[in-house]
Amino acid sequence: QVSTSGLHPTIWAGAALLFDGGHHRQAVQTAGQALESHLQTIAGPELAGQDLAKLFATGGDGIRVHFTELDPAGKTYTSAREGAASLIRGAMMGVRNLVSHPEWPDASESEALEMLAVLSYVAHLVDRAEVVK
């Protein structure tokens, strides 16, 4: 059972009234947009959608984030960064994008809550990371 009280405040703030009103698709759409905006506060507006996964890239230009509590030479560090990048891509492509297409079936209340939990976890994960200077 998932409780909305533990969802990331940015994700739940935009979705709460819609979700509680039974507008599950719109709640997830709004939460997806909130996640994208949340990530863009770090990355800047030039990155959007699945490209926000570049926040966890190990090279290249632009703003990057990493997990300071992990040893950069360790496998856990690599897994955490690659996993976080994959989760961002998945959240954008597999949640936000899908509910924005009318041909995608409406989610049940429980499925919409699961989608919100995915978006929330990504937001929490990014909040744990530090910007690489």
mmCIF file of N, CA and C in Angstrom:
data_model
loop_
_atom_site.group_PDB
_atom_site.id
_atom_site.type_symbol
_atom_site.label_atom_id
_atom_site.label_comp_id
_atom_site.label_asym_id
_atom_site.label_seq_id
_atom_site.Cartn_x
_atom_site.Cartn_y
_atom_site.Cartn_z
ATOM 1 N N GLN A 1 0.848 -1.175 0.000
ATOM 2 C CA GLN A 1 0.000 0.000 0.000
ATOM 3 C C GLN A 1 0.894 1.239 0.000
ATOM 4 N N VAL A 2 0.587 2.175 -0.850
ATOM 5 C CA VAL A 2 1.353 3.404 -0.972
ATOM 6 C C VAL A 2 0.546 4.532 -0.345
ATOM 7 N N SER A 3 1.228 5.347 0.440
ATOM 8 C CA SER A 3 0.569 6.497 1.055
ATOM 9 C C SER A 3 1.021 7.770 0.357
ATOM 10 N N THR A 4 0.104 8.638 0.084
ATOM 11 C CA THR A 4 0.457 9.891 -0.580
ATOM 12 C C THR A 4 1.260 10.814 0.338
ATOM 13 N N SER A 5 1.224 10.588 1.638
ATOM 14 C CA SER A 5 1.949 11.453 2.566
ATOM 15 C C SER A 5 3.463 11.351 2.378
ATOM 16 N N GLY A 6 3.939 10.261 1.806
ATOM 17 C CA GLY A 6 5.365 10.097 1.584
ATOM 18 C C GLY A 6 5.843 10.526 0.218
ATOM 19 N N LEU A 7 4.917 10.932 -0.642
ATOM 20 C CA LEU A 7 5.322 11.356 -1.982
ATOM 21 C C LEU A 7 6.086 12.677 -1.910
ATOM 22 N N HIS A 8 6.989 12.851 -2.856
ATOM 23 C CA HIS A 8 7.770 14.085 -2.931
ATOM 24 C C HIS A 8 6.806 15.271 -2.995
ATOM 25 N N PRO A 9 7.050 16.309 -2.204
ATOM 26 C CA PRO A 9 6.107 17.432 -2.159
ATOM 27 C C PRO A 9 5.869 18.111 -3.507
ATOM 28 N N THR A 10 6.886 18.186 -4.337
ATOM 29 C CA THR A 10 6.710 18.797 -5.659
ATOM 30 C C THR A 10 5.775 17.967 -6.529
ATOM 31 N N ILE A 11 5.894 16.666 -6.429
ATOM 32 C CA ILE A 11 5.068 15.765 -7.237
ATOM 33 C C ILE A 11 3.626 15.776 -6.738
ATOM 34 N N TRP A 12 3.452 15.654 -5.447
ATOM 35 C CA TRP A 12 2.101 15.552 -4.891
ATOM 36 C C TRP A 12 1.369 16.893 -4.907
ATOM 37 N N ALA A 13 2.072 17.994 -4.754
ATOM 38 C CA ALA A 13 1.421 19.307 -4.700
ATOM 39 C C ALA A 13 0.570 19.579 -5.938
ATOM 40 N N GLY A 14 1.098 19.262 -7.091
ATOM 41 C CA GLY A 14 0.360 19.509 -8.322
ATOM 42 C C GLY A 14 -0.710 18.484 -8.613
ATOM 43 N N ALA A 15 -0.526 17.291 -8.086
ATOM 44 C CA ALA A 15 -1.428 16.188 -8.419
ATOM 45 C C ALA A 15 -2.557 15.989 -7.425
ATOM 46 N N ALA A 16 -2.413 16.460 -6.216
ATOM 47 C CA ALA A 16 -3.316 16.110 -5.117
ATOM 48 C C ALA A 16 -4.789 16.387 -5.415
ATOM 49 N N LEU A 17 -5.108 17.605 -5.784
ATOM 50 C CA LEU A 17 -6.514 17.949 -6.019
ATOM 51 C C LEU A 17 -7.099 17.156 -7.181
ATOM 52 N N LEU A 18 -6.317 16.997 -8.230
ATOM 53 C CA LEU A 18 -6.787 16.227 -9.379
ATOM 54 C C LEU A 18 -6.995 14.760 -9.002
ATOM 55 N N PHE A 19 -6.029 14.187 -8.299
ATOM 56 C CA PHE A 19 -6.117 12.789 -7.907
ATOM 57 C C PHE A 19 -7.308 12.572 -6.977
ATOM 58 N N ASP A 20 -7.422 13.416 -5.966
ATOM 59 C CA ASP A 20 -8.522 13.281 -5.006
ATOM 60 C C ASP A 20 -9.884 13.480 -5.676
ATOM 61 N N GLY A 21 -9.908 14.235 -6.776
ATOM 62 C CA GLY A 21 -11.143 14.461 -7.519
ATOM 63 C C GLY A 21 -11.447 13.371 -8.537
ATOM 64 N N GLY A 22 -10.601 12.333 -8.575
ATOM 65 C CA GLY A 22 -10.827 11.228 -9.492
ATOM 66 C C GLY A 22 -10.270 11.445 -10.892
ATOM 67 N N HIS A 23 -9.505 12.510 -11.086
ATOM 68 C CA HIS A 23 -8.916 12.826 -12.392
ATOM 69 C C HIS A 23 -7.492 12.270 -12.428
ATOM 70 N N HIS A 24 -7.402 10.950 -12.512
ATOM 71 C CA HIS A 24 -6.117 10.282 -12.356
ATOM 72 C C HIS A 24 -5.143 10.570 -13.489
ATOM 73 N N ARG A 25 -5.615 10.534 -14.718
ATOM 74 C CA ARG A 25 -4.729 10.823 -15.859
ATOM 75 C C ARG A 25 -4.150 12.227 -15.725
ATOM 76 N N GLN A 26 -5.006 13.185 -15.455
ATOM 77 C CA GLN A 26 -4.552 14.571 -15.342
ATOM 78 C C GLN A 26 -3.610 14.750 -14.149
ATOM 79 N N ALA A 27 -3.851 14.003 -13.074
ATOM 80 C CA ALA A 27 -2.968 14.080 -11.910
ATOM 81 C C ALA A 27 -1.568 13.602 -12.276
ATOM 82 N N VAL A 28 -1.490 12.505 -13.006
ATOM 83 C CA VAL A 28 -0.187 11.968 -13.403
ATOM 84 C C VAL A 28 0.478 12.894 -14.423
ATOM 85 N N GLN A 29 -0.295 13.440 -15.352
ATOM 86 C CA GLN A 29 0.262 14.389 -16.315
ATOM 87 C C GLN A 29 0.868 15.594 -15.593
ATOM 88 N N THR A 30 0.127 16.137 -14.656
ATOM 89 C CA THR A 30 0.594 17.305 -13.911
ATOM 90 C C THR A 30 1.839 16.965 -13.103
ATOM 91 N N ALA A 31 1.849 15.806 -12.485
ATOM 92 C CA ALA A 31 3.010 15.374 -11.711
ATOM 93 C C ALA A 31 4.224 15.164 -12.615
ATOM 94 N N GLY A 32 4.013 14.630 -13.812
ATOM 95 C CA GLY A 32 5.107 14.454 -14.769
ATOM 96 C C GLY A 32 5.702 15.786 -15.177
ATOM 97 N N GLN A 33 4.852 16.759 -15.396
ATOM 98 C CA GLN A 33 5.331 18.102 -15.732
ATOM 99 C C GLN A 33 6.077 18.717 -14.550
ATOM 100 N N ALA A 34 5.583 18.446 -13.348
ATOM 101 C CA ALA A 34 6.255 18.952 -12.145
ATOM 102 C C ALA A 34 7.643 18.340 -11.995
ATOM 103 N N LEU A 35 7.774 17.040 -12.283
ATOM 104 C CA LEU A 35 9.085 16.399 -12.215
ATOM 105 C C LEU A 35 10.027 17.018 -13.236
ATOM 106 N N GLU A 36 9.540 17.192 -14.447
ATOM 107 C CA GLU A 36 10.392 17.787 -15.479
ATOM 108 C C GLU A 36 10.864 19.173 -15.041
ATOM 109 N N SER A 37 9.981 19.994 -14.523
ATOM 110 C CA SER A 37 10.357 21.335 -14.047
ATOM 111 C C SER A 37 11.347 21.251 -12.896
ATOM 112 N N HIS A 38 11.120 20.296 -11.999
ATOM 113 C CA HIS A 38 12.018 20.106 -10.855
ATOM 114 C C HIS A 38 13.432 19.777 -11.334
ATOM 115 N N LEU A 39 13.543 18.907 -12.314
ATOM 116 C CA LEU A 39 14.855 18.541 -12.853
ATOM 117 C C LEU A 39 15.475 19.695 -13.632
ATOM 118 N N GLN A 40 14.642 20.478 -14.291
ATOM 119 C CA GLN A 40 15.149 21.617 -15.055
ATOM 120 C C GLN A 40 15.673 22.727 -14.150
ATOM 121 N N THR A 41 15.254 22.756 -12.888
ATOM 122 C CA THR A 41 15.838 23.747 -11.975
ATOM 123 C C THR A 41 17.316 23.473 -11.762
ATOM 124 N N ILE A 42 17.736 22.243 -11.980
ATOM 125 C CA ILE A 42 19.147 21.872 -11.881
ATOM 126 C C ILE A 42 19.804 21.946 -13.260
ATOM 127 N N ALA A 43 19.171 21.330 -14.239
ATOM 128 C CA ALA A 43 19.770 21.170 -15.574
ATOM 129 C C ALA A 43 19.656 22.415 -16.440
ATOM 130 N N GLY A 44 18.638 23.211 -16.199
ATOM 131 C CA GLY A 44 18.351 24.338 -17.074
ATOM 132 C C GLY A 44 17.316 23.955 -18.105
ATOM 133 N N PRO A 45 16.696 24.938 -18.734
ATOM 134 C CA PRO A 45 15.603 24.670 -19.659
ATOM 135 C C PRO A 45 16.017 24.023 -20.974
ATOM 136 N N GLU A 46 17.326 23.989 -21.257
ATOM 137 C CA GLU A 46 17.767 23.399 -22.520
ATOM 138 C C GLU A 46 17.631 21.885 -22.542
ATOM 139 N N LEU A 47 17.529 21.253 -21.392
ATOM 140 C CA LEU A 47 17.271 19.819 -21.334
ATOM 141 C C LEU A 47 15.814 19.591 -20.973
ATOM 142 N N ALA A 48 15.200 18.631 -21.649
ATOM 143 C CA ALA A 48 13.795 18.323 -21.377
ATOM 144 C C ALA A 48 13.558 16.837 -21.600
ATOM 145 N N GLY A 49 12.469 16.342 -21.020
ATOM 146 C CA GLY A 49 12.075 14.961 -21.218
ATOM 147 C C GLY A 49 13.183 13.986 -20.869
ATOM 148 N N GLN A 50 13.325 12.953 -21.695
ATOM 149 C CA GLN A 50 14.308 11.917 -21.419
ATOM 150 C C GLN A 50 15.740 12.433 -21.430
ATOM 151 N N ASP A 51 15.984 13.561 -22.087
ATOM 152 C CA ASP A 51 17.335 14.123 -22.115
ATOM 153 C C ASP A 51 17.796 14.595 -20.739
ATOM 154 N N LEU A 52 16.865 14.743 -19.802
ATOM 155 C CA LEU A 52 17.240 15.110 -18.442
ATOM 156 C C LEU A 52 18.076 14.024 -17.769
ATOM 157 N N ALA A 53 18.085 12.831 -18.334
ATOM 158 C CA ALA A 53 18.944 11.762 -17.818
ATOM 159 C C ALA A 53 20.410 12.145 -17.915
ATOM 160 N N LYS A 54 20.733 13.102 -18.774
ATOM 161 C CA LYS A 54 22.111 13.560 -18.925
ATOM 162 C C LYS A 54 22.637 14.191 -17.639
ATOM 163 N N LEU A 55 21.757 14.511 -16.709
ATOM 164 C CA LEU A 55 22.217 15.012 -15.416
ATOM 165 C C LEU A 55 23.184 14.034 -14.764
ATOM 166 N N PHE A 56 22.986 12.739 -15.007
ATOM 167 C CA PHE A 56 23.826 11.718 -14.395
ATOM 168 C C PHE A 56 24.891 11.179 -15.339
ATOM 169 N N ALA A 57 25.129 11.866 -16.450
ATOM 170 C CA ALA A 57 26.172 11.432 -17.386
ATOM 171 C C ALA A 57 27.540 11.583 -16.734
ATOM 172 N N THR A 58 28.470 10.759 -17.150
ATOM 173 C CA THR A 58 29.813 10.813 -16.566
ATOM 174 C C THR A 58 30.756 11.725 -17.332
ATOM 175 N N GLY A 59 30.339 12.202 -18.481
ATOM 176 C CA GLY A 59 31.203 13.087 -19.250
ATOM 177 C C GLY A 59 30.385 14.069 -20.054
ATOM 178 N N GLY A 60 31.066 14.917 -20.779
ATOM 179 C CA GLY A 60 30.385 15.883 -21.621
ATOM 180 C C GLY A 60 30.209 17.214 -20.927
ATOM 181 N N ASP A 61 29.572 18.109 -21.645
ATOM 182 C CA ASP A 61 29.345 19.453 -21.124
ATOM 183 C C ASP A 61 28.031 19.511 -20.365
ATOM 184 N N GLY A 62 27.877 20.565 -19.634
ATOM 185 C CA GLY A 62 26.616 20.797 -18.940
ATOM 186 C C GLY A 62 26.689 20.438 -17.467
ATOM 187 N N ILE A 63 25.604 20.686 -16.792
ATOM 188 C CA ILE A 63 25.512 20.422 -15.359
ATOM 189 C C ILE A 63 25.368 18.934 -15.130
ATOM 190 N N ARG A 64 26.092 18.427 -14.160
ATOM 191 C CA ARG A 64 26.035 17.027 -13.795
ATOM 192 C C ARG A 64 25.802 16.922 -12.296
ATOM 193 N N VAL A 65 25.217 15.827 -11.891
ATOM 194 C CA VAL A 65 25.024 15.549 -10.474
ATOM 195 C C VAL A 65 25.599 14.171 -10.148
ATOM 196 N N HIS A 66 25.941 13.978 -8.888
ATOM 197 C CA HIS A 66 26.462 12.677 -8.479
ATOM 198 C C HIS A 66 26.115 12.454 -7.009
ATOM 199 N N PHE A 67 26.366 11.240 -6.549
ATOM 200 C CA PHE A 67 26.057 10.853 -5.181
ATOM 201 C C PHE A 67 27.328 10.939 -4.347
ATOM 202 N N THR A 68 27.436 11.956 -3.522
ATOM 203 C CA THR A 68 28.658 12.207 -2.765
ATOM 204 C C THR A 68 28.922 11.155 -1.693
ATOM 205 N N GLU A 69 27.883 10.442 -1.262
ATOM 206 C CA GLU A 69 28.096 9.444 -0.199
ATOM 207 C C GLU A 69 28.694 8.142 -0.728
ATOM 208 N N LEU A 70 28.849 8.039 -2.044
ATOM 209 C CA LEU A 70 29.391 6.819 -2.645
ATOM 210 C C LEU A 70 30.789 7.069 -3.202
ATOM 211 N N ASP A 71 31.607 6.034 -3.176
ATOM 212 C CA ASP A 71 32.959 6.098 -3.705
ATOM 213 C C ASP A 71 32.903 6.104 -5.231
ATOM 214 N N PRO A 72 33.388 7.176 -5.876
ATOM 215 C CA PRO A 72 33.338 7.261 -7.341
ATOM 216 C C PRO A 72 34.071 6.127 -8.058
ATOM 217 N N ALA A 73 34.956 5.438 -7.374
ATOM 218 C CA ALA A 73 35.679 4.331 -7.996
ATOM 219 C C ALA A 73 34.945 3.001 -7.835
ATOM 220 N N GLY A 74 33.846 3.000 -7.105
ATOM 221 C CA GLY A 74 33.157 1.750 -6.822
ATOM 222 C C GLY A 74 32.047 1.421 -7.805
ATOM 223 N N LYS A 75 31.680 0.150 -7.818
ATOM 224 C CA LYS A 75 30.602 -0.322 -8.686
ATOM 225 C C LYS A 75 29.249 0.241 -8.270
ATOM 226 N N THR A 76 29.065 0.437 -6.973
ATOM 227 C CA THR A 76 27.794 0.972 -6.493
ATOM 228 C C THR A 76 27.560 2.380 -7.038
ATOM 229 N N TYR A 77 28.613 3.172 -7.089
ATOM 230 C CA TYR A 77 28.531 4.527 -7.623
ATOM 231 C C TYR A 77 28.091 4.501 -9.088
ATOM 232 N N THR A 78 28.745 3.638 -9.863
ATOM 233 C CA THR A 78 28.398 3.510 -11.279
ATOM 234 C C THR A 78 26.957 3.039 -11.443
ATOM 235 N N SER A 79 26.574 2.036 -10.673
ATOM 236 C CA SER A 79 25.199 1.524 -10.742
ATOM 237 C C SER A 79 24.190 2.592 -10.356
ATOM 238 N N ALA A 80 24.503 3.354 -9.320
ATOM 239 C CA ALA A 80 23.582 4.404 -8.864
ATOM 240 C C ALA A 80 23.384 5.463 -9.943
ATOM 241 N N ARG A 81 24.451 5.900 -10.565
ATOM 242 C CA ARG A 81 24.347 6.926 -11.613
ATOM 243 C C ARG A 81 23.621 6.406 -12.841
ATOM 244 N N GLU A 82 24.007 5.219 -13.299
ATOM 245 C CA GLU A 82 23.351 4.659 -14.481
ATOM 246 C C GLU A 82 21.890 4.349 -14.190
ATOM 247 N N GLY A 83 21.617 3.856 -13.001
ATOM 248 C CA GLY A 83 20.237 3.570 -12.613
ATOM 249 C C GLY A 83 19.395 4.827 -12.529
ATOM 250 N N ALA A 84 19.958 5.885 -11.953
ATOM 251 C CA ALA A 84 19.228 7.149 -11.851
ATOM 252 C C ALA A 84 18.916 7.708 -13.239
ATOM 253 N N ALA A 85 19.881 7.636 -14.141
ATOM 254 C CA ALA A 85 19.657 8.109 -15.514
ATOM 255 C C ALA A 85 18.557 7.284 -16.179
ATOM 256 N N SER A 86 18.589 5.977 -15.977
ATOM 257 C CA SER A 86 17.554 5.106 -16.556
ATOM 258 C C SER A 86 16.184 5.392 -15.960
ATOM 259 N N LEU A 87 16.145 5.665 -14.670
ATOM 260 C CA LEU A 87 14.865 5.995 -14.029
ATOM 261 C C LEU A 87 14.287 7.305 -14.568
ATOM 262 N N ILE A 88 15.156 8.273 -14.812
ATOM 263 C CA ILE A 88 14.663 9.533 -15.392
ATOM 264 C C ILE A 88 14.080 9.263 -16.776
ATOM 265 N N ARG A 89 14.816 8.522 -17.603
ATOM 266 C CA ARG A 89 14.296 8.194 -18.938
ATOM 267 C C ARG A 89 12.974 7.436 -18.820
ATOM 268 N N GLY A 90 12.920 6.468 -17.922
ATOM 269 C CA GLY A 90 11.701 5.687 -17.732
ATOM 270 C C GLY A 90 10.535 6.522 -17.236
ATOM 271 N N ALA A 91 10.804 7.419 -16.311
ATOM 272 C CA ALA A 91 9.735 8.277 -15.787
ATOM 273 C C ALA A 91 9.187 9.189 -16.879
ATOM 274 N N MET A 92 10.084 9.713 -17.697
ATOM 275 C CA MET A 92 9.642 10.620 -18.759
ATOM 276 C C MET A 92 8.928 9.868 -19.882
ATOM 277 N N MET A 93 9.514 8.744 -20.308
ATOM 278 C CA MET A 93 8.963 8.013 -21.447
ATOM 279 C C MET A 93 7.836 7.065 -21.046
ATOM 280 N N GLY A 94 7.991 6.413 -19.912
ATOM 281 C CA GLY A 94 7.055 5.366 -19.522
ATOM 282 C C GLY A 94 5.915 5.815 -18.641
ATOM 283 N N VAL A 95 5.978 7.047 -18.160
ATOM 284 C CA VAL A 95 4.886 7.580 -17.342
ATOM 285 C C VAL A 95 4.376 8.881 -17.958
ATOM 286 N N ARG A 96 5.197 9.916 -17.898
ATOM 287 C CA ARG A 96 4.747 11.234 -18.346
ATOM 288 C C ARG A 96 4.249 11.225 -19.792
ATOM 289 N N ASN A 97 5.049 10.653 -20.695
ATOM 290 C CA ASN A 97 4.664 10.657 -22.106
ATOM 291 C C ASN A 97 3.419 9.809 -22.371
ATOM 292 N N LEU A 98 3.368 8.629 -21.768
ATOM 293 C CA LEU A 98 2.252 7.724 -22.055
ATOM 294 C C LEU A 98 0.909 8.314 -21.661
ATOM 295 N N VAL A 99 0.825 8.890 -20.474
ATOM 296 C CA VAL A 99 -0.477 9.426 -20.050
ATOM 297 C C VAL A 99 -0.854 10.682 -20.823
ATOM 298 N N SER A 100 0.089 11.244 -21.558
ATOM 299 C CA SER A 100 -0.207 12.425 -22.365
ATOM 300 C C SER A 100 -0.789 12.079 -23.731
ATOM 301 N N HIS A 101 -0.782 10.808 -24.083
ATOM 302 C CA HIS A 101 -1.332 10.376 -25.365
ATOM 303 C C HIS A 101 -2.739 9.829 -25.158
ATOM 304 N N PRO A 102 -3.703 10.366 -25.879
ATOM 305 C CA PRO A 102 -5.099 9.951 -25.672
ATOM 306 C C PRO A 102 -5.361 8.478 -25.957
ATOM 307 N N GLU A 103 -4.538 7.863 -26.795
ATOM 308 C CA GLU A 103 -4.761 6.454 -27.098
ATOM 309 C C GLU A 103 -4.314 5.532 -25.960
ATOM 310 N N TRP A 104 -3.533 6.063 -25.012
ATOM 311 C CA TRP A 104 -3.130 5.261 -23.860
ATOM 312 C C TRP A 104 -4.321 5.160 -22.908
ATOM 313 N N PRO A 105 -4.653 3.967 -22.446
ATOM 314 C CA PRO A 105 -5.839 3.819 -21.591
ATOM 315 C C PRO A 105 -5.689 4.556 -20.263
ATOM 316 N N ASP A 106 -6.815 5.029 -19.752
ATOM 317 C CA ASP A 106 -6.812 5.691 -18.454
ATOM 318 C C ASP A 106 -6.358 4.725 -17.372
ATOM 319 N N ALA A 107 -5.617 5.231 -16.443
ATOM 320 C CA ALA A 107 -5.129 4.422 -15.331
ATOM 321 C C ALA A 107 -6.201 4.304 -14.261
ATOM 322 N N SER A 108 -6.212 3.158 -13.617
ATOM 323 C CA SER A 108 -7.067 3.010 -12.440
ATOM 324 C C SER A 108 -6.462 3.862 -11.323
ATOM 325 N N GLU A 109 -7.181 4.003 -10.238
ATOM 326 C CA GLU A 109 -6.673 4.777 -9.110
ATOM 327 C C GLU A 109 -5.357 4.191 -8.588
ATOM 328 N N SER A 110 -5.299 2.881 -8.447
ATOM 329 C CA SER A 110 -4.076 2.265 -7.913
ATOM 330 C C SER A 110 -2.917 2.377 -8.899
ATOM 331 N N GLU A 111 -3.193 2.219 -10.191
ATOM 332 C CA GLU A 111 -2.125 2.361 -11.182
ATOM 333 C C GLU A 111 -1.618 3.799 -11.230
ATOM 334 N N ALA A 112 -2.513 4.766 -11.143
ATOM 335 C CA ALA A 112 -2.109 6.175 -11.128
ATOM 336 C C ALA A 112 -1.256 6.472 -9.899
ATOM 337 N N LEU A 113 -1.611 5.897 -8.768
ATOM 338 C CA LEU A 113 -0.819 6.084 -7.558
ATOM 339 C C LEU A 113 0.578 5.486 -7.722
ATOM 340 N N GLU A 114 0.662 4.334 -8.372
ATOM 341 C CA GLU A 114 1.968 3.735 -8.651
ATOM 342 C C GLU A 114 2.791 4.632 -9.566
ATOM 343 N N MET A 115 2.158 5.223 -10.558
ATOM 344 C CA MET A 115 2.860 6.131 -11.463
ATOM 345 C C MET A 115 3.377 7.351 -10.696
ATOM 346 N N LEU A 116 2.546 7.876 -9.801
ATOM 347 C CA LEU A 116 2.971 9.008 -8.986
ATOM 348 C C LEU A 116 4.152 8.622 -8.098
ATOM 349 N N ALA A 117 4.137 7.388 -7.597
ATOM 350 C CA ALA A 117 5.242 6.921 -6.764
ATOM 351 C C ALA A 117 6.542 6.847 -7.569
ATOM 352 N N VAL A 118 6.474 6.421 -8.820
ATOM 353 C CA VAL A 118 7.665 6.383 -9.672
ATOM 354 C C VAL A 118 8.220 7.800 -9.843
ATOM 355 N N LEU A 119 7.358 8.731 -10.175
ATOM 356 C CA LEU A 119 7.790 10.115 -10.365
ATOM 357 C C LEU A 119 8.369 10.680 -9.072
ATOM 358 N N SER A 120 7.738 10.365 -7.969
ATOM 359 C CA SER A 120 8.190 10.834 -6.668
ATOM 360 C C SER A 120 9.567 10.289 -6.329
ATOM 361 N N TYR A 121 9.782 9.009 -6.563
ATOM 362 C CA TYR A 121 11.079 8.408 -6.252
ATOM 363 C C TYR A 121 12.189 9.070 -7.063
ATOM 364 N N VAL A 122 11.927 9.348 -8.323
ATOM 365 C CA VAL A 122 12.935 10.014 -9.159
ATOM 366 C C VAL A 122 13.262 11.388 -8.571
ATOM 367 N N ALA A 123 12.249 12.130 -8.163
ATOM 368 C CA ALA A 123 12.481 13.451 -7.566
ATOM 369 C C ALA A 123 13.298 13.335 -6.282
ATOM 370 N N HIS A 124 12.961 12.367 -5.430
ATOM 371 C CA HIS A 124 13.731 12.151 -4.197
ATOM 372 C C HIS A 124 15.180 11.770 -4.507
ATOM 373 N N LEU A 125 15.376 10.903 -5.490
ATOM 374 C CA LEU A 125 16.710 10.451 -5.866
ATOM 375 C C LEU A 125 17.574 11.615 -6.333
ATOM 376 N N VAL A 126 17.011 12.458 -7.161
ATOM 377 C CA VAL A 126 17.753 13.616 -7.662
ATOM 378 C C VAL A 126 18.053 14.583 -6.516
ATOM 379 N N ASP A 127 17.142 14.708 -5.573
ATOM 380 C CA ASP A 127 17.384 15.589 -4.428
ATOM 381 C C ASP A 127 18.567 15.106 -3.576
ATOM 382 N N ARG A 128 18.829 13.803 -3.579
ATOM 383 C CA ARG A 128 19.950 13.234 -2.816
ATOM 384 C C ARG A 128 21.283 13.533 -3.479
ATOM 385 N N ALA A 129 21.262 13.818 -4.771
ATOM 386 C CA ALA A 129 22.495 14.030 -5.531
ATOM 387 C C ALA A 129 22.995 15.461 -5.347
ATOM 388 N N GLU A 130 24.279 15.621 -5.570
ATOM 389 C CA GLU A 130 24.922 16.926 -5.479
ATOM 390 C C GLU A 130 25.358 17.370 -6.874
ATOM 391 N N VAL A 131 25.283 18.652 -7.117
ATOM 392 C CA VAL A 131 25.724 19.201 -8.398
ATOM 393 C C VAL A 131 27.240 19.171 -8.456
ATOM 394 N N VAL A 132 27.781 18.681 -9.575
ATOM 395 C CA VAL A 132 29.224 18.655 -9.806
ATOM 396 C C VAL A 132 29.626 20.040 -10.274
ATOM 397 N N LYS A 133 30.584 20.601 -9.606
ATOM 398 C CA LYS A 133 31.050 21.953 -9.964
ATOM 399 C C LYS A 133 32.215 21.862 -10.926
#
